[in-house]
């Protein structure tokens, strides 16, 4: 085998054995979800203990207003429902007795109709009492802010004793960011976008840590300001329980 043939054979073998090289895209870390939460009712802040940077579990309590008056109204609603239920049960028994008397011919149709009308009124009274109970229960829920997902507390405007007027132009809020999920955001050209769409695997590299992308959001319109060579916004979701601050530089490896 001459020298040229040996060189050709080595080139072919190297091509089969060399690993596929990844294309790296520079990106930045961002929150996957970030929300601002405020109260739907007014009142004094009774409890707030979690501080900025703290972790909070899903449905964990964040801030509560003084709900003393709401609790009284709720107790009254509970009592009203119990009373209406008792009255309705008693009048149903009356209706059964009068229906029997009517069937025996001992009661007039007019009297039976009056009893049926009164029974309907008591059923309506119970229904209204149950609606009132639902309303007071809902108002009690509004007096407490709870985390909609596992989160980091990013910022908070609340202090104990503060009066919250929920209809003000700038009401106080607490800001949460989802804990455990992040986005790697980047802006890429058409060729890179095509490579991403056809990729078998996407990895996000943050410092010495490597994460596998578990979701992708690929832009379908060019970002504003891009002219000539159009660029598109892309974001890749990855999971980690560690705190990674938004703006942290990372890279996306496209395989």
Coordinates of C-alpha atoms in Angstrom, one line a residue:
X1 CA 0.0 0.0 0.0
X2 CA 1.6 3.3 -1.1
X3 CA 1.8 6.4 1.1
X4 CA -1.3 8.2 -0.4
X5 CA -3.5 5.1 0.1
X6 CA -2.4 4.9 3.7
X7 CA -3.3 8.5 4.3
X8 CA -6.7 8.1 2.7
X9 CA -7.5 5.0 4.8
X10 CA -6.5 6.8 8.1
X11 CA -8.7 9.7 7.2
X12 CA -11.7 7.5 6.6
X13 CA -11.2 5.6 9.8
X14 CA -10.8 8.8 11.8
X15 CA -14.1 10.1 10.3
X16 CA -15.9 7.0 11.6
X17 CA -14.4 7.0 15.1
X18 CA -14.4 10.7 15.9
X19 CA -17.2 11.8 18.2
X20 CA -19.8 14.3 16.8
X21 CA -18.8 17.8 17.8
X22 CA -21.4 20.0 19.5
X23 CA -22.3 23.5 18.5
X24 CA -22.2 25.9 21.4
X25 CA -24.5 28.8 21.7
X26 CA -23.9 31.5 24.3
X27 CA -26.9 32.2 26.5
X28 CA -28.1 33.6 29.9
X29 CA -30.0 32.0 32.7
X30 CA -33.5 33.3 33.5
X31 CA -36.4 32.4 35.7
X32 CA -38.8 29.9 34.2
X33 CA -41.8 31.5 36.0
X34 CA -41.9 34.8 37.9
X35 CA -45.0 36.3 39.4
X36 CA -46.1 39.2 41.5
X37 CA -48.8 38.6 44.0
X38 CA -51.0 41.0 45.9
X39 CA -54.2 41.0 48.0
X40 CA -57.7 41.2 46.6
X41 CA -59.0 42.8 49.8
X42 CA -57.8 45.5 52.1
X43 CA -56.6 45.1 55.7
X44 CA -53.7 45.2 58.2
X45 CA -50.8 42.7 57.7
X46 CA -50.9 40.3 60.6
X47 CA -48.2 37.8 59.6
X48 CA -45.1 37.9 57.3
X49 CA -42.0 36.1 58.3
X50 CA -40.3 34.8 55.1
X51 CA -37.5 36.9 53.9
X52 CA -36.1 37.7 50.4
X53 CA -34.1 34.7 49.2
X54 CA -36.1 32.2 51.3
X55 CA -37.5 29.0 49.8
X56 CA -41.2 28.4 50.0
X57 CA -43.1 25.2 49.1
X58 CA -46.1 25.1 46.9
X59 CA -49.2 26.3 48.8
X60 CA -46.9 27.6 51.6
X61 CA -48.2 30.7 53.4
X62 CA -46.5 34.0 52.5
X63 CA -48.5 36.9 54.0
X64 CA -51.8 37.1 56.0
X65 CA -54.1 39.9 56.8
X66 CA -56.0 40.3 60.1
X67 CA -59.1 38.3 59.4
X68 CA -60.9 38.6 62.8
X69 CA -64.1 40.2 61.3
X70 CA -64.1 37.8 58.4
X71 CA -63.9 34.8 60.8
X72 CA -66.8 36.2 62.7
X73 CA -68.8 36.6 59.5
X74 CA -67.8 33.0 58.5
X75 CA -69.0 31.6 61.8
X76 CA -72.3 33.3 61.5
X77 CA -72.7 31.9 58.0
X78 CA -71.9 28.4 59.3
X79 CA -74.6 28.8 62.0
X80 CA -77.1 30.2 59.5
X81 CA -76.7 27.1 57.3
X82 CA -77.2 24.8 60.2
X83 CA -80.4 26.6 61.3
X84 CA -81.8 26.6 57.8
X85 CA -81.0 22.9 57.4
X86 CA -82.9 22.1 60.7
X87 CA -85.9 24.2 59.7
X88 CA -86.0 22.6 56.3
X89 CA -85.9 19.1 57.7
X90 CA -88.7 20.0 60.1
X91 CA -90.9 21.4 57.4
X92 CA -90.3 18.4 55.1
X93 CA -91.8 16.3 57.9
X94 CA -94.8 18.6 58.0
X95 CA -95.1 18.4 54.2
X96 CA -95.1 14.6 54.4
X97 CA -97.8 14.6 57.1
X98 CA -100.0 17.0 55.2
X99 CA -99.6 15.1 52.0
X100 CA -100.9 12.0 53.9
X101 CA -103.9 13.9 55.2
X102 CA -104.6 15.3 51.7
X103 CA -104.5 11.7 50.2
X104 CA -107.0 10.6 52.9
X105 CA -109.3 13.6 52.1
X106 CA -108.7 15.3 55.4
X107 CA -106.9 18.3 54.0
X108 CA -107.8 20.8 51.3
X109 CA -105.7 21.4 48.2
X110 CA -105.3 25.0 49.2
X111 CA -103.7 24.1 52.5
X112 CA -101.4 21.6 50.8
X113 CA -100.3 24.2 48.3
X114 CA -99.6 26.7 51.1
X115 CA -97.4 24.2 52.8
X116 CA -95.6 23.4 49.6
X117 CA -95.0 27.1 49.0
X118 CA -93.5 27.5 52.5
X119 CA -91.3 24.5 51.9
X120 CA -90.0 26.1 48.7
X121 CA -89.2 29.3 50.6
X122 CA -87.3 27.4 53.2
X123 CA -85.3 25.6 50.5
X124 CA -84.5 28.9 49.0
X125 CA -83.4 30.3 52.4
X126 CA -81.0 27.3 52.8
X127 CA -79.6 27.9 49.3
X128 CA -79.0 31.6 50.1
X129 CA -77.3 30.7 53.4
X130 CA -75.0 28.2 51.6
X131 CA -74.1 31.0 49.1
X132 CA -73.3 33.3 52.0
X133 CA -71.1 30.6 53.5
X134 CA -69.2 30.2 50.2
X135 CA -68.7 33.9 50.0
X136 CA -67.3 34.2 53.5
X137 CA -65.0 31.2 52.9
X138 CA -63.7 32.9 49.8
X139 CA -63.1 36.2 51.6
X140 CA -61.1 34.2 54.2
X141 CA -59.0 32.7 51.4
X142 CA -58.3 36.2 50.1
X143 CA -56.9 37.3 53.4
X144 CA -53.9 35.0 52.9
X145 CA -51.3 34.8 50.1
X146 CA -50.0 31.3 49.3
X147 CA -47.3 30.2 46.9
X148 CA -48.7 28.8 43.6
X149 CA -45.6 26.7 43.1
X150 CA -42.3 25.8 44.8
X151 CA -40.5 29.2 44.7
X152 CA -37.8 31.6 45.8
X153 CA -38.9 34.9 47.3
X154 CA -37.4 37.5 45.1
X155 CA -38.9 40.7 46.7
X156 CA -41.6 41.7 49.2
X157 CA -43.3 45.0 50.0
X158 CA -45.0 43.7 53.1
X159 CA -44.3 44.4 56.8
X160 CA -46.3 43.5 59.9
X161 CA -48.9 46.1 60.9
X162 CA -48.9 47.7 57.5
X163 CA -52.3 48.7 56.1
X164 CA -52.9 47.3 52.6
X165 CA -55.4 49.1 50.3
X166 CA -55.8 46.8 47.4
X167 CA -57.4 49.3 45.1
X168 CA -54.5 51.8 45.3
X169 CA -52.5 52.7 42.1
X170 CA -49.4 50.9 43.5
X171 CA -50.5 48.2 45.9
X172 CA -47.8 46.2 47.7
X173 CA -46.8 42.9 46.2
X174 CA -44.6 39.9 46.9
X175 CA -42.5 38.6 44.0
X176 CA -41.9 34.9 43.5
X177 CA -39.7 32.9 41.1
X178 CA -40.2 29.2 40.4
X179 CA -37.7 27.0 42.3
X180 CA -36.3 24.0 40.5
X181 CA -36.9 25.2 36.9
X182 CA -34.8 27.7 34.8
X183 CA -34.5 28.9 31.3
X184 CA -31.4 29.3 29.2
X185 CA -32.2 32.2 26.8
X186 CA -30.4 33.1 23.6
X187 CA -30.8 34.8 20.3
X188 CA -29.7 32.7 17.3
X189 CA -29.5 33.0 13.5
X190 CA -31.5 30.9 11.1
X191 CA -28.8 28.2 10.6
X192 CA -28.4 27.7 14.3
X193 CA -32.2 27.6 14.8
X194 CA -32.4 24.9 12.2
X195 CA -29.6 22.9 13.9
X196 CA -31.5 23.2 17.2
X197 CA -34.7 22.0 15.6
X198 CA -32.9 18.9 14.3
X199 CA -30.8 18.3 17.4
X200 CA -30.9 14.9 19.2
X201 CA -29.9 16.4 22.5
X202 CA -29.5 19.8 24.0
X203 CA -27.3 20.4 27.1
X204 CA -27.1 23.6 29.2
X205 CA -23.7 24.2 30.7
X206 CA -23.5 26.6 33.7
X207 CA -20.1 26.8 35.2
X208 CA -19.0 23.2 35.9
X209 CA -22.5 21.9 35.9
X210 CA -24.2 20.3 32.9
X211 CA -28.0 20.0 32.6
X212 CA -30.2 18.3 30.0
X213 CA -32.8 20.5 28.4
X214 CA -36.3 19.3 29.3
X215 CA -38.2 21.7 27.1
X216 CA -37.7 24.2 24.4
X217 CA -39.4 27.5 23.3
X218 CA -38.4 28.4 19.8
X219 CA -39.3 31.8 18.3
X220 CA -41.2 31.8 15.0
X221 CA -40.8 35.5 14.3
X222 CA -37.5 37.5 14.1
X223 CA -36.7 39.5 17.2
X224 CA -37.2 43.3 16.9
X225 CA -34.2 45.2 15.6
X226 CA -32.7 42.3 13.7
X227 CA -32.3 43.2 10.0
X228 CA -30.5 41.5 7.2
X229 CA -29.7 38.2 8.9
X230 CA -32.8 37.6 10.9
X231 CA -32.3 36.3 14.5
X232 CA -34.7 34.4 16.7
X233 CA -35.3 34.1 20.4
X234 CA -34.9 30.6 21.9
X235 CA -35.3 29.4 25.5
X236 CA -34.5 26.0 26.9
X237 CA -35.9 24.7 30.2
X238 CA -33.7 22.8 32.6
X239 CA -34.1 21.5 36.2
X240 CA -32.0 22.0 39.3
X241 CA -32.8 22.7 43.0
X242 CA -29.8 25.0 43.3
X243 CA -30.3 28.8 43.1
X244 CA -28.9 30.2 39.9
X245 CA -29.3 33.9 39.6
X246 CA -30.8 35.4 36.4
X247 CA -28.3 36.9 34.1
X248 CA -25.7 34.1 34.8
X249 CA -23.8 33.3 31.7
X250 CA -24.2 29.8 30.3
X251 CA -23.9 27.9 27.0
X252 CA -26.2 25.6 25.1
X253 CA -24.5 22.6 23.5
X254 CA -26.4 21.3 20.4
X255 CA -25.7 17.7 19.5

